[in-house]
Short mmCIF file of N, CA and C in Angstrom, two decimals:
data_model
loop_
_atom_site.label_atom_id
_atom_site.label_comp_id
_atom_site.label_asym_id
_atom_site.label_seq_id
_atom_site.Cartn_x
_atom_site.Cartn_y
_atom_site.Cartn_z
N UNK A 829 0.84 -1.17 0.00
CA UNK A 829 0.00 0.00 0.00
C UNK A 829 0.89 1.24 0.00
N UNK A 830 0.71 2.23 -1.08
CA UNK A 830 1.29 3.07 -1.43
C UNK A 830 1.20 4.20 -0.19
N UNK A 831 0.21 4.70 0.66
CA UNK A 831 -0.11 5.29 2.06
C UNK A 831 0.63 5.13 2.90
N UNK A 832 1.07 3.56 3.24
CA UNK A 832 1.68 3.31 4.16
C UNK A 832 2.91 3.37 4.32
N UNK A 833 3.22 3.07 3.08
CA UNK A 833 4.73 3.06 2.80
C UNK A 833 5.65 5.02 3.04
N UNK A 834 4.57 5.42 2.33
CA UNK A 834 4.71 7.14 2.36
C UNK A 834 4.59 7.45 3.83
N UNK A 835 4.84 6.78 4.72
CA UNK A 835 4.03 7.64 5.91
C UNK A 835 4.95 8.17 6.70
N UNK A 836 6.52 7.88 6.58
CA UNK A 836 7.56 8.64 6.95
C UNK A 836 7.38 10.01 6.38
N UNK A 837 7.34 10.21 4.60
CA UNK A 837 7.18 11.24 4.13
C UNK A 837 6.74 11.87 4.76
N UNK A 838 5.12 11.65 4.66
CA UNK A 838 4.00 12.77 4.87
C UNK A 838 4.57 12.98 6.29
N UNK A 839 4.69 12.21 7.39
CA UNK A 839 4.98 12.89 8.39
C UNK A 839 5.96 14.03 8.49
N UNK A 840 7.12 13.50 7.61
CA UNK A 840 7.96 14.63 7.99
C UNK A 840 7.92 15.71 7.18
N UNK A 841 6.84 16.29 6.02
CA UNK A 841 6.33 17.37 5.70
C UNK A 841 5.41 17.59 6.36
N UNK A 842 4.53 17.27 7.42
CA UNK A 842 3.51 17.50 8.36
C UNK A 842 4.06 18.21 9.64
N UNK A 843 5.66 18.03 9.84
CA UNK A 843 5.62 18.18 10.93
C UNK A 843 7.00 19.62 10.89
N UNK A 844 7.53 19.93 9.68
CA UNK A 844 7.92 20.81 9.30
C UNK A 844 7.61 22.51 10.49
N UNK A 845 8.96 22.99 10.56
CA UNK A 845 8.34 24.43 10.94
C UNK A 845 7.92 25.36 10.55
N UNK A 846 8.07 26.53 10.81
CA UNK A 846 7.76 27.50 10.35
C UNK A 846 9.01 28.14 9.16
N UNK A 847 9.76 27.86 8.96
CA UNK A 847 11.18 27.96 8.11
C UNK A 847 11.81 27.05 7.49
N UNK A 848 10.61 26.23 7.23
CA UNK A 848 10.41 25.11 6.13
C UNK A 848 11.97 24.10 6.63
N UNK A 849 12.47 24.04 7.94
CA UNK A 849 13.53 23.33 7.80
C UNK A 849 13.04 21.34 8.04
N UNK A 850 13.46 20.43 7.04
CA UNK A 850 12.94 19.29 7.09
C UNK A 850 14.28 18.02 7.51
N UNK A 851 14.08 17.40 8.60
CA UNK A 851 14.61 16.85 8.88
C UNK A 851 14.92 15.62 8.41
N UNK A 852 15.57 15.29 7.50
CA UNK A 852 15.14 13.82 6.83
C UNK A 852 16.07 12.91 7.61
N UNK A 853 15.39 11.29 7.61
CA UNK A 853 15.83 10.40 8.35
C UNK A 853 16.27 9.09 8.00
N UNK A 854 17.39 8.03 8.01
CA UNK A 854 17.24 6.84 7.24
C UNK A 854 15.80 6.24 6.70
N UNK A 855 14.91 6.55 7.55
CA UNK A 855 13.22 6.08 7.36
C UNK A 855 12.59 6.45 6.20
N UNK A 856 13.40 7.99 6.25
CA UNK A 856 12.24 8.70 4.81
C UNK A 856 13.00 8.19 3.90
N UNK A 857 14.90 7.55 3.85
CA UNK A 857 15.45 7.28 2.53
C UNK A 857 14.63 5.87 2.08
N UNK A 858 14.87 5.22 3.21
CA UNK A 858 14.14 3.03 2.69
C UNK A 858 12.88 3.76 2.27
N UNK A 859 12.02 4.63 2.50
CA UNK A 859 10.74 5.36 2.12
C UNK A 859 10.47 5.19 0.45
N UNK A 860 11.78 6.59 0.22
CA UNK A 860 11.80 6.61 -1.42
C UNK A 860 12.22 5.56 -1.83
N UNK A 861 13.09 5.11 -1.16
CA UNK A 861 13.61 3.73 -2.61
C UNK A 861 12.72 2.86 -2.49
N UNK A 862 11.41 2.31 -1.27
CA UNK A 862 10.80 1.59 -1.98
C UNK A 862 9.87 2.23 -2.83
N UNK A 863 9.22 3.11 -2.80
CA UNK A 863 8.05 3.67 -3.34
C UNK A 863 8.80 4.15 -4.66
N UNK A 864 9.57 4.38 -4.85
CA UNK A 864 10.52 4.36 -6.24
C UNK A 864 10.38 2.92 -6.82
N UNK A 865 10.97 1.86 -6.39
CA UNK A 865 10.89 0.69 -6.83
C UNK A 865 9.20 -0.03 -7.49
N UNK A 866 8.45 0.57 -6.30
CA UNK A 866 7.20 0.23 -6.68
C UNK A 866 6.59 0.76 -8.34
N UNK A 867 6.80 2.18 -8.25
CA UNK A 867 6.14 3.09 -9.22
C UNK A 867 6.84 2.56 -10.60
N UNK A 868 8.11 2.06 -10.41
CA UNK A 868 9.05 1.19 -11.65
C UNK A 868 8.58 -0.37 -11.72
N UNK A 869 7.96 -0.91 -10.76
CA UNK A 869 8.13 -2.16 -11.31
C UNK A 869 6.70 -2.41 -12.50
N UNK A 870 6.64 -3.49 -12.62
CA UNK A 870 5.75 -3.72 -13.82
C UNK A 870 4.40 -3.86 -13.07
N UNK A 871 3.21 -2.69 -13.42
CA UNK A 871 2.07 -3.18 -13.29
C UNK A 871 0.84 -2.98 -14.22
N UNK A 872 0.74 -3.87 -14.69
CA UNK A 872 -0.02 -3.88 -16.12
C UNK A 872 -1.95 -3.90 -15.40
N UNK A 873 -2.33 -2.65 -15.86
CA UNK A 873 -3.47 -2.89 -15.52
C UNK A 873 -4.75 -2.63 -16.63
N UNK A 874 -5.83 -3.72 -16.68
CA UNK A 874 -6.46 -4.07 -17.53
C UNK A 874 -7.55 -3.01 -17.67
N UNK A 875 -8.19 -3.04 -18.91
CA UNK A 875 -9.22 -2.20 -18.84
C UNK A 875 -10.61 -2.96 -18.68
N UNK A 876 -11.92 -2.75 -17.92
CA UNK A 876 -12.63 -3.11 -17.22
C UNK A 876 -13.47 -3.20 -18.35
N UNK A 877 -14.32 -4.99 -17.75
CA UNK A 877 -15.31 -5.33 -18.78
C UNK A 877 -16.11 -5.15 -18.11
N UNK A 878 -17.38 -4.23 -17.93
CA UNK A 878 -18.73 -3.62 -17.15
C UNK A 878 -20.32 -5.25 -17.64
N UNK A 879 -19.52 -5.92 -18.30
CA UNK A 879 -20.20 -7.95 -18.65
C UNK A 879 -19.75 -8.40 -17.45
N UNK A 880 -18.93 -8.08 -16.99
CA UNK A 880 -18.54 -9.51 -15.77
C UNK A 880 -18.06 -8.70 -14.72
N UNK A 881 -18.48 -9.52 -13.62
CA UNK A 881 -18.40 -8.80 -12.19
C UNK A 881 -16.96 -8.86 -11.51
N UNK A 882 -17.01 -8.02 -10.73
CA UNK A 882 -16.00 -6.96 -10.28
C UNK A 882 -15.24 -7.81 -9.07
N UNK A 883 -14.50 -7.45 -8.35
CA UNK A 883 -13.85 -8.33 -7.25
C UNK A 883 -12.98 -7.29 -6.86
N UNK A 884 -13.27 -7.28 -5.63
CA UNK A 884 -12.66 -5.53 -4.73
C UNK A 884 -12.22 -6.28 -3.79
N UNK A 885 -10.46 -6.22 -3.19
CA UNK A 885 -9.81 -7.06 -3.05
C UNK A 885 -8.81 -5.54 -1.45
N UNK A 886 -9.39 -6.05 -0.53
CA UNK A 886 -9.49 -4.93 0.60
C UNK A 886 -8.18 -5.55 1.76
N UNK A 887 -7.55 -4.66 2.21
CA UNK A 887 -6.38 -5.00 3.74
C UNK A 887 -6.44 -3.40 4.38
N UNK A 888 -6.59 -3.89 5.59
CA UNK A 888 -6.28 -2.72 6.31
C UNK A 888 -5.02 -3.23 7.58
N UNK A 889 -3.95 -2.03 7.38
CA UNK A 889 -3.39 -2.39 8.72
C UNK A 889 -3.33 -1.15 9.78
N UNK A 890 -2.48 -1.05 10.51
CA UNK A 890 -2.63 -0.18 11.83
C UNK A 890 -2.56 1.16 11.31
N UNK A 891 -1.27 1.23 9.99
CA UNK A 891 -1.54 2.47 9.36
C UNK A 891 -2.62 3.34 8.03
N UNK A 892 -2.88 1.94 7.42
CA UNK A 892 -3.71 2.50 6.22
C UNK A 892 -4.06 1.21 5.77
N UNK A 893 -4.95 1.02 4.45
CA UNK A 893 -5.70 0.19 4.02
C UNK A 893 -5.35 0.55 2.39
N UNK A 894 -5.69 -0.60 1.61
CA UNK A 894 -5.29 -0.29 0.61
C UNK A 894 -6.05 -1.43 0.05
N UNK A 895 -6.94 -1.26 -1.88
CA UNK A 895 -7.48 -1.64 -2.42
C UNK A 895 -7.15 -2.39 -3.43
N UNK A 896 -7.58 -3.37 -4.25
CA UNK A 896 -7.57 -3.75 -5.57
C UNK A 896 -8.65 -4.40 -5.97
N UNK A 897 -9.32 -3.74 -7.35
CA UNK A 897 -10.00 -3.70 -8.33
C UNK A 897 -9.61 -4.60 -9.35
N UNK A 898 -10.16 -5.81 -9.10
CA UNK A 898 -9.84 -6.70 -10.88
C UNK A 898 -11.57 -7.60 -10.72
N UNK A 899 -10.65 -7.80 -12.14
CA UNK A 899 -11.72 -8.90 -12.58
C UNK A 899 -11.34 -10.49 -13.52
N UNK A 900 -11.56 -11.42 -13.27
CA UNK A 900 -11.46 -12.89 -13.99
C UNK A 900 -11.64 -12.50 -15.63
N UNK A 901 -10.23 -13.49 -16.65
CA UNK A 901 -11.02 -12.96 -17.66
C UNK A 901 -11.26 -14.47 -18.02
N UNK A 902 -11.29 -14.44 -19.50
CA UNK A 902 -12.08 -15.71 -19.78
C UNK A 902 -11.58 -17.50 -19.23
N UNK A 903 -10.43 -17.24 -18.91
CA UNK A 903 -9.50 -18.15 -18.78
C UNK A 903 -9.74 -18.50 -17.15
N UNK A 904 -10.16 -17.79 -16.74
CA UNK A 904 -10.27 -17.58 -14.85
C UNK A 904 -9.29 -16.78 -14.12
N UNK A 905 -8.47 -15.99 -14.93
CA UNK A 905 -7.18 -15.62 -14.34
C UNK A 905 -7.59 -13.92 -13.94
N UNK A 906 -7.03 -13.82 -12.88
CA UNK A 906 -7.17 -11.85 -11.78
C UNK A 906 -6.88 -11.44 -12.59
N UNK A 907 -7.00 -10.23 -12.86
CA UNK A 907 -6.29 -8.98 -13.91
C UNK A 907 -6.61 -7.40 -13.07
N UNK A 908 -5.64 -6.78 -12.68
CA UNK A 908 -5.76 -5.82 -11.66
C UNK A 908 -6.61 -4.29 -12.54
N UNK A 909 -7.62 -3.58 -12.25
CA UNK A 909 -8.08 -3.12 -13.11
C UNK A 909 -7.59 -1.42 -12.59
N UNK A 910 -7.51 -1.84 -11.18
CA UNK A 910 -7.21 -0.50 -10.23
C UNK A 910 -6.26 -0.52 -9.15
N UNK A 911 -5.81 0.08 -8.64
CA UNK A 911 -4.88 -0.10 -6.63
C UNK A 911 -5.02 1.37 -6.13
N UNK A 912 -5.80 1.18 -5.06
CA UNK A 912 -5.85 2.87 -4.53
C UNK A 912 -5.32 2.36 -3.19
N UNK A 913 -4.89 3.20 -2.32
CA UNK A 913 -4.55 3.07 -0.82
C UNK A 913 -4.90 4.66 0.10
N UNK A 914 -4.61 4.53 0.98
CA UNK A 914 -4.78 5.65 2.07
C UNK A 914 -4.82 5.23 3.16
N UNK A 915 -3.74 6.22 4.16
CA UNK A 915 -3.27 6.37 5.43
C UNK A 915 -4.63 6.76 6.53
N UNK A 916 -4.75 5.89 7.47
CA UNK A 916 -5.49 6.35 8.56
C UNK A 916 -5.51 7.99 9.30
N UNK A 917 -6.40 8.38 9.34
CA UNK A 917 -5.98 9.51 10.12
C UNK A 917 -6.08 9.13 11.75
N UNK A 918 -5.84 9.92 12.41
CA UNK A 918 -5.39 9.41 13.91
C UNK A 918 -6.68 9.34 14.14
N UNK A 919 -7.73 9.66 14.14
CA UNK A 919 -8.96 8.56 14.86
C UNK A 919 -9.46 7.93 14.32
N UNK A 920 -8.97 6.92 12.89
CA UNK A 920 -9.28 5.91 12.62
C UNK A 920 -8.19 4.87 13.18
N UNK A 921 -7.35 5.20 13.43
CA UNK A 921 -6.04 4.44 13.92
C UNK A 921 -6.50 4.21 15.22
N UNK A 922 -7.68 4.48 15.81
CA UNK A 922 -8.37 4.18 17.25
C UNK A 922 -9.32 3.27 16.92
N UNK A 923 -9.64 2.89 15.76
CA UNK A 923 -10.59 1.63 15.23
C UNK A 923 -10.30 0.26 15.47
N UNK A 924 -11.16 -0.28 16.02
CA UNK A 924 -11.02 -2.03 15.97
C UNK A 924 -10.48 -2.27 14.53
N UNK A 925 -9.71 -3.45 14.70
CA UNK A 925 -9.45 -4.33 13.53
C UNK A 925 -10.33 -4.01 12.46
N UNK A 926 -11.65 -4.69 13.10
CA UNK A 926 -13.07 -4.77 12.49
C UNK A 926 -13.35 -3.64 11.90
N UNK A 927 -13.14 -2.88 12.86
CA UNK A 927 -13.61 -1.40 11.95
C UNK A 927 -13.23 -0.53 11.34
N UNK A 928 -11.11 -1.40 11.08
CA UNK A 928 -9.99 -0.56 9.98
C UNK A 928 -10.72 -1.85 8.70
N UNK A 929 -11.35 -2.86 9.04
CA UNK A 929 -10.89 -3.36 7.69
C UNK A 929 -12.60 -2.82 6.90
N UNK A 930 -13.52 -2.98 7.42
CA UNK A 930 -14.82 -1.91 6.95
C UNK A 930 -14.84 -0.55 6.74
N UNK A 931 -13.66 -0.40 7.13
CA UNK A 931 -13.44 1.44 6.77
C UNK A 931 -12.61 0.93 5.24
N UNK A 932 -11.84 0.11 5.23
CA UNK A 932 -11.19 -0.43 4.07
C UNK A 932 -12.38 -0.56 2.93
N UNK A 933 -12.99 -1.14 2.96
CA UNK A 933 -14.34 -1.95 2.21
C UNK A 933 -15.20 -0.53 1.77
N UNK A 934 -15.10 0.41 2.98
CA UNK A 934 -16.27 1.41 2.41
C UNK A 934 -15.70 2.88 1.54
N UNK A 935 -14.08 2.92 1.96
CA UNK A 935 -13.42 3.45 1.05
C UNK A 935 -13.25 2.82 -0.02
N UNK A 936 -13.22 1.99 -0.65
CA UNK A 936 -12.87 1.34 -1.99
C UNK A 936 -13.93 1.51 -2.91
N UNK A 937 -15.22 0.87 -2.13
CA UNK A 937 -16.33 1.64 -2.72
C UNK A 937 -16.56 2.92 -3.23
N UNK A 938 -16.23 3.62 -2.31
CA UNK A 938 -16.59 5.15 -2.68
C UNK A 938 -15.75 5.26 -3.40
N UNK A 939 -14.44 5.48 -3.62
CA UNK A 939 -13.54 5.52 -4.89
C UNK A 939 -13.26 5.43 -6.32
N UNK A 940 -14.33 3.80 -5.89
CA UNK A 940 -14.39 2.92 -7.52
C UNK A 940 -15.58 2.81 -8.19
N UNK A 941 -16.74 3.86 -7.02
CA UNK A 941 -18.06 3.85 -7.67
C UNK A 941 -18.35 3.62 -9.01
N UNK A 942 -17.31 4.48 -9.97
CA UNK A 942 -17.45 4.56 -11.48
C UNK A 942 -17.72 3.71 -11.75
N UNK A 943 -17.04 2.37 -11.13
CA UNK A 943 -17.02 0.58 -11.72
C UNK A 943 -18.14 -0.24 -11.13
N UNK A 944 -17.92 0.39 -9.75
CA UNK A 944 -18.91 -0.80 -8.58
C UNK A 944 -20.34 -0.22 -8.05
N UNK A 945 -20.51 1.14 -8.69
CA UNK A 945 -21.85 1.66 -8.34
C UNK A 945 -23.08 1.40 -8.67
N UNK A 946 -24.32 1.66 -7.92
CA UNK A 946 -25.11 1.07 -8.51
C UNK A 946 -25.43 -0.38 -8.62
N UNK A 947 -25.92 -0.74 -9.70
CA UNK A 947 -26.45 -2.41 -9.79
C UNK A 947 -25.50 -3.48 -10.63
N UNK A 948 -24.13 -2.68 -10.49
CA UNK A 948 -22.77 -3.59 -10.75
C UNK A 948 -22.42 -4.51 -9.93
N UNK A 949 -22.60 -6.14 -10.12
CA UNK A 949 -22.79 -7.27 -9.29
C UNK A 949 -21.01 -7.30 -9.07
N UNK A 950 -20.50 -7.19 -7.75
CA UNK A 950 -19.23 -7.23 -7.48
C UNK A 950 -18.93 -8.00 -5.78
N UNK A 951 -17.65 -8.72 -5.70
CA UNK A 951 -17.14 -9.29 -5.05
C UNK A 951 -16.41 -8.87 -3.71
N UNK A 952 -16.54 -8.47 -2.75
CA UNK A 952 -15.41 -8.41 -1.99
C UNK A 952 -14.48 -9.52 -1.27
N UNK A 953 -13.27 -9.62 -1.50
CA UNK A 953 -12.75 -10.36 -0.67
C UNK A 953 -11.75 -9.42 0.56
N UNK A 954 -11.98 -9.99 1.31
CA UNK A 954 -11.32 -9.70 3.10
C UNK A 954 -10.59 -10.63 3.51
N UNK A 955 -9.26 -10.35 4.25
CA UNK A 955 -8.71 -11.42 4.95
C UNK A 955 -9.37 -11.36 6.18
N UNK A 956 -9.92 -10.64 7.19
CA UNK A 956 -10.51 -10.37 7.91
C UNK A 956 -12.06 -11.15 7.79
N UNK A 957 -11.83 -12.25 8.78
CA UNK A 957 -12.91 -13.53 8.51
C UNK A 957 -14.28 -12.88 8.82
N UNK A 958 -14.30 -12.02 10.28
CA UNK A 958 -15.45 -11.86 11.15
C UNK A 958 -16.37 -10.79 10.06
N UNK A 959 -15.82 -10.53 8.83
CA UNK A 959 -16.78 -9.15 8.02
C UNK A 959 -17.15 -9.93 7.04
N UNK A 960 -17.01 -11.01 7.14
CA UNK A 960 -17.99 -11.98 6.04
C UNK A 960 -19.40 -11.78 7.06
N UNK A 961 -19.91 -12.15 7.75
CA UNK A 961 -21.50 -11.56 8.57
C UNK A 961 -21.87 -10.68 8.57
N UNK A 962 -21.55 -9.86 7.87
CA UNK A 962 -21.76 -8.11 7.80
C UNK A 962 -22.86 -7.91 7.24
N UNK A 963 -23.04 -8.59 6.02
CA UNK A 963 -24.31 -8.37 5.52
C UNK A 963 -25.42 -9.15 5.54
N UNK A 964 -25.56 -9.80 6.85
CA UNK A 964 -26.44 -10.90 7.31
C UNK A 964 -26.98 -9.84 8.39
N UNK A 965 -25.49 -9.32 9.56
CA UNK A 965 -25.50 -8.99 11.14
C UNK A 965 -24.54 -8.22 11.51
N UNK A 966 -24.48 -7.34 11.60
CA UNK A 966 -23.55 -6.18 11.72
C UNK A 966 -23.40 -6.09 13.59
N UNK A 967 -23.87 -6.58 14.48
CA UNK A 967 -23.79 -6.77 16.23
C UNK A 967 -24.56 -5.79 16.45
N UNK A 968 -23.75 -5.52 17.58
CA UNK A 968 -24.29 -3.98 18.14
C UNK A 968 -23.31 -2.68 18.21
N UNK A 969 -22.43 -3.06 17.66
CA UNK A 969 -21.18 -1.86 17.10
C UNK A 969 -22.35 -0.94 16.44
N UNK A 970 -22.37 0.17 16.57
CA UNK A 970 -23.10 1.46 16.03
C UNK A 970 -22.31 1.70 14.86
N UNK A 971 -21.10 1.89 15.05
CA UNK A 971 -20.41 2.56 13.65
C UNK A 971 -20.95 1.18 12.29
N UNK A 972 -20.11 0.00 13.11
CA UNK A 972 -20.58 -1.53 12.03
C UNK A 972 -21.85 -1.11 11.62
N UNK A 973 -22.95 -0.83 12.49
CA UNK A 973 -23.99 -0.78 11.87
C UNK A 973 -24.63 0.43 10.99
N UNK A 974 -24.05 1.36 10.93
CA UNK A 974 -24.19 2.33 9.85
C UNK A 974 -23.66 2.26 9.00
N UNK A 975 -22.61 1.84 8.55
CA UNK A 975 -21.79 1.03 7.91
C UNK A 975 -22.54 -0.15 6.97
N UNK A 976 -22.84 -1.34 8.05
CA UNK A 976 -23.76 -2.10 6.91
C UNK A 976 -24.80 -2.01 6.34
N UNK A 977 -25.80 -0.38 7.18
CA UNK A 977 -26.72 0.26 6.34
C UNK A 977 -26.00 0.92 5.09
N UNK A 978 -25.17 1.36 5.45
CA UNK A 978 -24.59 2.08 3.54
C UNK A 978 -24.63 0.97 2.65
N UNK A 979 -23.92 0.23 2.94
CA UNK A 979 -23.27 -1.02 1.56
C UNK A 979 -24.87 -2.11 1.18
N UNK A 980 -26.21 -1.72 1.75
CA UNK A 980 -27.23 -2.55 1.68
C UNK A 980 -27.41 -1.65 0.08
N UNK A 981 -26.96 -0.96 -0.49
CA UNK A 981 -27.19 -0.06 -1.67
C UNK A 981 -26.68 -0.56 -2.46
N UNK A 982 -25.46 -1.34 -2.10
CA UNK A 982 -24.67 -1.86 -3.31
C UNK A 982 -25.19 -4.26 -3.81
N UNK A 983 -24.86 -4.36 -4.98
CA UNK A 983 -25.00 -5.45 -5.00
C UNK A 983 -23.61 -6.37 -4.84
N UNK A 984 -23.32 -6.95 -4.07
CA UNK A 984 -22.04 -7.07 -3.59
C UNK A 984 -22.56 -8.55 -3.03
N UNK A 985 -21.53 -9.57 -2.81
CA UNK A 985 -21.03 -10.73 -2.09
C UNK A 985 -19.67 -10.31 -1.45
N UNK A 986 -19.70 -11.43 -0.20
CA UNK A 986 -18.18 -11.02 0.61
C UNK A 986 -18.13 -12.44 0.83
N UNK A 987 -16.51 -12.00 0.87
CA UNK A 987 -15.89 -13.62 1.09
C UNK A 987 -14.62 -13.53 1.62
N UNK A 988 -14.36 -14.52 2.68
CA UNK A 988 -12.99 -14.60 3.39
C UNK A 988 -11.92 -14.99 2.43
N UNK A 989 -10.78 -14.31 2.05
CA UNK A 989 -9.59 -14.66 1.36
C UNK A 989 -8.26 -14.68 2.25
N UNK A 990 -7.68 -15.79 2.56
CA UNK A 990 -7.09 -16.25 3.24
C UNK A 990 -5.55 -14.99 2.82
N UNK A 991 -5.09 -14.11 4.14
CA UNK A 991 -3.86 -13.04 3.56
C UNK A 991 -2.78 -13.46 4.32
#
């Protein structure tokens, strides 16, 4: 996840003074060279067949969450169609597991609406087992449950993918 990896960066332009002096640290260098490495390596991404359904492919960790958009083509094989990511802000970083990896799920959505909006029959997979019941039983978590009132809009299946 491109967020997470940046998060030396952004911090240390966040935390900058008033005389723009920036402290850089071995952290922010392993920073650029991976996120350099990333932006170079090969990622071939397909253009989306709006015939066959979607598969939104979600991780959240302590710092950020990050997405992928593909779809099966005729053969059965993934083909990445999208990858978005983003860094927690500090009171999502106060979220249950449960409720970084549904903050995961409901950002991707909103993002990829173009593809998954509406009555576009699409997939989520989660490594996060306990958000397969989500759209059965959301508990008594208040946030979970406003939450699984939004996504009752979308036509969607969820499924545990082993990460």
């Amino acid at each position: 996840m491109f967020s997470v990896i940046a998060v030396p960066l952004i911090d240390l332009l966040k935390g900058r003074n008033k005389k723009g002096i920036i402290e850089w640290n071995e952290e922010c260098t392993k920073a650029i060279e991976l996120l350099k490495n990333k932006f170079i390596s090969k990622l071939i991404l397909h253009a989306p067949d709006f015939t066959k359904p979607f598969i939104l492919q979600t991780d959240a960790s302590d710092l950020g969450y990050g997405e992928v958009l593909a779809q099966k083509d005729n053969k059965g094989r993934e083909h990445p169609i999208s990858y978005i990511s983003k860094k927690f802000t500090s009171a999502e970083r106060k979220y249950s597991t449960t409720e970084k990896e549904c903050a995961a799920i409901l950002y991707g959505i909103k993002k990829l609406k173009g593809y998954i909006g509406g009555q576009t029959e699409f997939c989520i997979q989660t490594d996060h087992n306990p958000l397969v019941w989500l759209k059965k039983n959301a508990g008594t978590n208040q946030r979970l449950l406003r939450w699984a009132l939004a996504l009752q809009a979308h036509n969607y299946t969820i499924e545990h993918k082993k990460g």
